[in-house]
XYZ file of C-alpha atoms in Angstrom:
366
model
C 114.237 106.346 131.542
C 110.850 105.407 129.826
C 110.385 109.307 128.467
C 113.878 108.983 126.690
C 113.335 105.382 125.367
C 110.251 106.859 123.665
C 112.001 110.134 122.316
C 114.673 107.623 120.966
C 112.673 105.138 119.574
C 110.663 107.802 117.757
C 114.094 109.306 116.456
C 115.023 105.745 115.316
C 112.330 105.528 112.953
C 113.976 108.212 111.244
C 117.490 106.790 110.877
C 117.081 105.152 107.803
C 117.445 108.102 106.078
C 121.208 108.401 107.151
C 122.085 104.898 105.644
C 122.122 104.992 101.994
C 121.340 101.632 100.994
C 117.976 101.173 99.825
C 116.520 99.119 96.926
C 115.902 100.688 93.483
C 112.347 101.916 92.533
C 110.189 100.174 90.768
C 110.518 101.352 87.153
C 108.501 100.107 84.155
C 110.287 100.973 80.848
C 107.729 102.436 78.125
C 106.250 99.682 75.881
C 107.075 100.114 72.341
C 104.656 101.118 69.834
C 102.490 102.525 72.980
C 101.957 106.370 73.834
C 101.845 107.353 77.602
C 98.943 108.717 78.768
C 98.406 112.263 78.691
C 97.588 112.261 82.758
C 97.816 109.837 85.447
C 96.302 109.497 88.566
C 97.224 107.935 92.010
C 95.296 107.303 95.000
C 97.621 105.920 97.935
C 94.887 104.257 100.288
C 95.588 104.056 103.936
C 94.409 102.693 107.085
C 96.570 103.499 110.408
C 96.035 101.677 113.528
C 97.639 101.918 117.121
C 100.155 104.978 117.733
C 99.407 107.525 115.026
C 95.760 106.838 114.447
C 93.919 109.906 114.348
C 96.987 112.285 112.711
C 95.844 115.201 110.183
C 95.417 113.986 106.469
C 99.143 114.857 105.651
C 100.279 112.134 108.397
C 102.499 114.734 110.315
C 101.123 114.923 114.375
C 100.563 117.819 115.969
C 100.961 118.143 119.899
C 97.387 117.702 120.524
C 97.823 114.638 118.530
C 100.871 113.467 120.598
C 99.247 113.966 123.800
C 95.742 112.094 122.425
C 98.092 108.839 121.509
C 100.197 108.924 125.029
C 96.661 109.463 127.061
C 95.059 107.004 125.136
C 92.448 109.116 123.971
C 92.950 109.101 119.925
C 90.560 106.598 117.746
C 91.563 102.864 117.645
C 92.312 103.562 113.851
C 91.811 106.518 110.797
C 92.272 106.561 107.295
C 93.848 108.408 104.961
C 94.140 109.664 101.548
C 96.885 110.864 99.086
C 95.838 111.996 95.822
C 98.315 112.898 92.870
C 96.928 114.233 89.220
C 99.871 114.443 86.680
C 99.704 115.919 83.207
C 101.921 116.080 80.584
C 99.822 119.076 79.623
C 101.188 122.447 80.927
C 98.868 123.941 83.728
C 97.459 127.785 82.843
C 98.501 130.424 84.605
C 95.681 129.651 87.198
C 95.893 126.011 87.630
C 92.707 124.362 88.641
C 91.940 120.610 89.290
C 88.973 118.753 91.501
C 88.342 115.089 92.423
C 84.815 114.932 92.627
C 83.927 111.854 95.179
C 81.089 109.426 96.165
C 78.644 110.501 99.023
C 80.244 107.551 101.057
C 83.307 109.599 101.968
C 81.565 112.440 103.548
C 83.245 115.306 102.553
C 81.408 117.070 100.697
C 81.068 116.820 96.539
C 84.805 117.364 96.048
C 88.600 117.583 97.310
C 90.543 120.175 95.550
C 93.712 119.145 93.774
C 96.288 122.127 94.203
C 99.353 122.902 92.520
C 102.205 123.185 95.474
C 104.255 126.292 95.411
C 107.498 125.912 94.205
C 109.916 125.759 96.991
C 112.714 127.978 97.918
C 115.974 126.121 98.081
C 117.569 125.967 101.640
C 120.968 125.594 102.934
C 121.838 122.062 104.373
C 123.333 122.346 107.698
C 125.849 120.090 108.383
C 125.708 117.235 110.690
C 128.279 114.910 112.102
C 126.413 111.792 113.073
C 127.993 109.123 115.499
C 127.077 106.047 117.424
C 126.215 102.771 116.743
C 123.209 100.661 114.728
C 122.643 97.504 116.518
C 120.891 95.197 113.892
C 118.410 91.992 114.675
C 116.431 90.307 112.160
C 113.755 87.203 112.074
C 110.699 85.917 114.393
C 111.467 83.316 116.716
C 112.818 82.683 120.284
C 115.957 83.084 119.808
C 118.566 85.017 117.340
C 120.758 82.911 115.099
C 124.458 83.316 115.496
C 125.767 86.413 114.142
C 123.659 88.690 115.653
C 123.346 91.723 116.127
C 125.519 93.227 113.139
C 127.046 96.293 114.428
C 127.186 99.416 112.301
C 129.145 102.600 113.378
C 127.169 105.355 112.074
C 130.087 107.730 111.170
C 131.465 105.143 108.984
C 127.846 104.531 107.418
C 127.319 108.397 106.452
C 131.091 108.405 104.816
C 130.145 105.573 102.528
C 131.543 102.744 104.259
C 128.912 100.378 104.090
C 129.541 96.519 104.760
C 129.652 94.308 102.325
C 126.767 92.126 103.765
C 124.152 95.051 104.185
C 125.321 95.881 100.129
C 124.525 92.329 99.617
C 121.258 92.361 101.691
C 119.956 95.482 99.774
C 120.447 94.640 96.486
C 118.633 91.221 97.058
C 115.950 93.018 98.701
C 115.953 94.986 95.965
C 114.798 91.857 93.379
C 111.691 91.342 95.713
C 110.737 94.401 97.329
C 110.045 97.339 95.240
C 108.730 100.559 96.689
C 107.522 103.044 94.214
C 106.447 106.722 94.899
C 103.890 107.556 91.842
C 104.706 111.089 90.414
C 105.719 114.087 92.371
C 105.737 116.783 89.924
C 104.674 117.185 85.879
C 103.926 120.183 83.598
C 100.384 119.849 85.287
C 100.537 118.685 88.594
C 98.092 118.820 91.812
C 97.536 117.004 94.936
C 95.647 116.549 97.792
C 96.090 117.034 100.986
C 97.242 120.437 100.658
C 97.713 123.962 102.232
C 93.663 124.449 101.369
C 92.203 121.478 102.205
C 93.974 119.194 104.709
C 90.671 117.498 106.274
C 90.598 114.419 108.190
C 88.968 111.202 106.852
C 85.834 110.835 108.909
C 84.924 107.941 110.898
C 83.162 105.356 108.561
C 83.948 106.839 105.258
C 83.833 105.115 101.958
C 85.435 105.199 98.963
C 82.818 102.930 97.185
C 81.214 104.543 94.031
C 81.578 106.946 91.314
C 84.874 109.224 91.138
C 85.598 111.823 88.827
C 88.673 113.957 88.235
C 88.424 117.285 86.347
C 90.870 120.158 85.602
C 91.841 122.781 83.187
C 95.184 120.583 82.498
C 94.137 117.417 82.194
C 91.463 115.146 80.400
C 88.473 114.350 82.375
C 88.893 110.934 84.443
C 86.111 108.780 85.163
C 86.155 105.512 87.363
C 84.211 103.532 89.872
C 85.428 101.482 92.826
C 83.085 98.528 93.938
C 83.286 95.738 96.125
C 86.848 94.808 97.877
C 88.054 98.432 96.733
C 87.164 100.400 100.382
C 89.833 101.266 102.577
C 91.813 98.023 104.169
C 90.890 97.034 107.907
C 93.268 98.345 110.625
C 96.101 95.908 111.485
C 95.713 96.448 115.073
C 99.416 95.319 116.725
C 99.322 94.060 119.916
C 101.715 93.151 122.991
C 101.251 89.267 123.412
C 103.245 89.234 126.029
C 106.483 87.102 126.942
C 106.901 83.329 126.090
C 109.110 80.866 128.480
C 112.050 81.818 126.255
C 112.246 85.314 127.349
C 110.897 86.483 123.630
C 107.920 88.683 123.154
C 104.954 87.901 121.256
C 103.572 90.572 119.055
C 100.010 90.041 117.733
C 97.635 91.256 114.997
C 94.146 91.027 113.161
C 93.939 89.476 110.173
C 93.648 91.999 107.521
C 91.296 90.974 104.477
C 93.021 91.279 101.042
C 96.200 91.505 102.603
C 98.908 90.452 100.549
C 101.864 90.134 103.180
C 103.223 91.642 106.490
C 106.115 92.975 107.355
C 107.243 94.276 111.237
C 109.950 96.465 112.088
C 111.362 97.465 115.644
C 113.001 100.543 116.190
C 114.303 101.616 120.020
C 117.409 102.231 121.676
C 119.607 100.627 124.989
C 121.000 102.494 127.747
C 124.093 103.240 126.284
C 122.445 105.196 123.586
C 122.894 102.894 120.574
C 120.119 102.922 117.864
C 118.678 98.945 117.634
C 116.599 98.200 114.699
C 114.830 94.721 114.061
C 112.766 93.116 111.112
C 110.653 90.353 110.828
C 112.569 89.657 107.568
C 114.877 85.918 107.578
C 117.704 88.230 105.947
C 119.578 91.041 107.435
C 118.314 94.156 106.390
C 115.389 96.877 106.666
C 111.819 96.333 106.443
C 109.941 97.874 103.842
C 107.006 99.728 105.316
C 105.446 101.435 102.416
C 103.075 100.209 99.451
C 103.852 97.028 97.047
C 102.433 95.661 94.095
C 100.723 92.284 94.849
C 103.642 90.754 92.508
C 106.409 92.189 94.495
C 104.533 91.533 97.837
C 104.396 87.431 96.742
C 108.385 87.837 95.465
C 108.850 89.204 99.159
C 107.090 86.566 100.756
C 108.855 83.660 98.959
C 112.306 85.193 99.373
C 111.560 85.295 103.257
C 111.468 89.480 102.924
C 107.983 89.311 104.080
C 105.537 87.213 106.183
C 102.982 85.337 104.518
C 99.166 86.643 104.272
C 98.135 83.789 106.642
C 100.201 84.851 109.663
C 99.270 86.923 112.518
C 101.775 86.666 115.018
C 105.713 86.887 115.577
C 107.907 86.355 118.414
C 110.547 89.370 119.124
C 113.617 87.158 119.956
C 114.774 87.309 123.550
C 117.813 88.670 122.819
C 116.138 91.810 121.163
C 113.411 91.781 123.608
C 115.971 92.328 126.736
C 118.149 94.521 124.503
C 115.877 96.948 123.550
C 113.050 97.112 126.848
C 110.737 99.914 125.314
C 110.346 100.674 121.889
C 108.159 101.381 118.823
C 107.073 98.332 116.714
C 105.647 99.357 113.439
C 103.939 96.873 110.928
C 102.618 96.897 107.520
C 99.670 94.815 105.663
C 100.316 94.958 101.929
C 97.116 95.790 100.243
C 95.843 94.950 96.221
C 96.153 97.513 93.755
C 92.981 98.493 91.010
C 94.123 100.357 87.796
C 91.818 101.947 85.581
C 92.523 103.694 81.681
C 90.290 105.701 79.377
C 90.974 102.896 77.123
C 92.776 99.661 76.412
C 95.757 100.798 73.982
C 97.243 104.118 74.219
C 94.720 105.801 76.815
C 94.253 109.465 77.652
C 94.674 108.734 81.071
C 95.468 105.806 83.508
C 94.347 105.370 87.280
C 96.449 103.405 90.186
C 94.926 103.006 93.507
C 96.936 101.238 96.102
C 95.930 100.161 99.357
C 97.953 99.126 102.599
C 97.412 98.943 106.346
C 100.084 100.026 108.697
C 99.985 99.552 112.619
C 102.196 100.706 115.320
C 102.661 99.738 119.093
C 104.903 101.197 121.722
C 105.897 98.333 123.258
C 107.715 98.633 127.387
C 105.959 101.882 127.508
C 102.917 100.547 130.145
C 102.593 102.948 133.280
C 103.876 105.643 131.325
């Protein structure tokens, strides 16, 4: 049964894609009288600890990764980068761009930013979702009255979303903006890519001078200094059962964290999907990047835990309902911004940080 729990828990982590309820993206309107940069460059900087540490740079585990995780032989944490260059200048027939990196990254002199091949359209396979999702929320010994919220997956798929979930999503949209950065442009390159998808070496550092050069964008130069390296690992850990029957989850304080959030994905023996978040309000935890301002608003609204928090009790009712499942967490991090000039810059850079942790709860002896 433990194996079945593990498989269902992993699948449940993707269940949110079937629920058409999400916070709106954080889109900033252009300022009047200002010209958008010719090129924008985004660096997504991640630390991953626990289950999933040591994955390939693209974040997709292969069978060797999975077996290493299950046997406890994977590293305790790893680092990841996602690099994206978007330019308003159309790329030539042979686009070329590179990110020249500091020696401390231990990956040679540069990382190639490759323009992805155009994806061929595919036909979607009709899916008839069914079953129920039980939603819990909040840290503490016991859940408040009204939990769990029970959702019928078939009704959700047909657009029948409970008003309480709609209200919760709207409220979260005011404080929890998850924004993704560029995905395409007339000139576009990214790393990792099919040509180079190396993992970040242990002990690597981002500190130092960075330069981005290509044949479809102006040259970009910026330097990362103290406090702008990879964040520390979150190191989620099972703290054992409390007298109430609640289950304690602890983590290592992460320097520069602007807030934390936790989520649990699992299933019961009836095959129902169970989800929980550490928020004080019903909804789903945002485990992706948040701006520091949005993280502060999320903490104030109860949608995220404060930067001083280092533990959370999974309520007793939840612990009984899902004896095995995946606990996932995020430490929201700072951001660094650079531009070629204070006004009407030719290029702008956003570097954002987060630290994710995961824990396969209830899998002892698997």
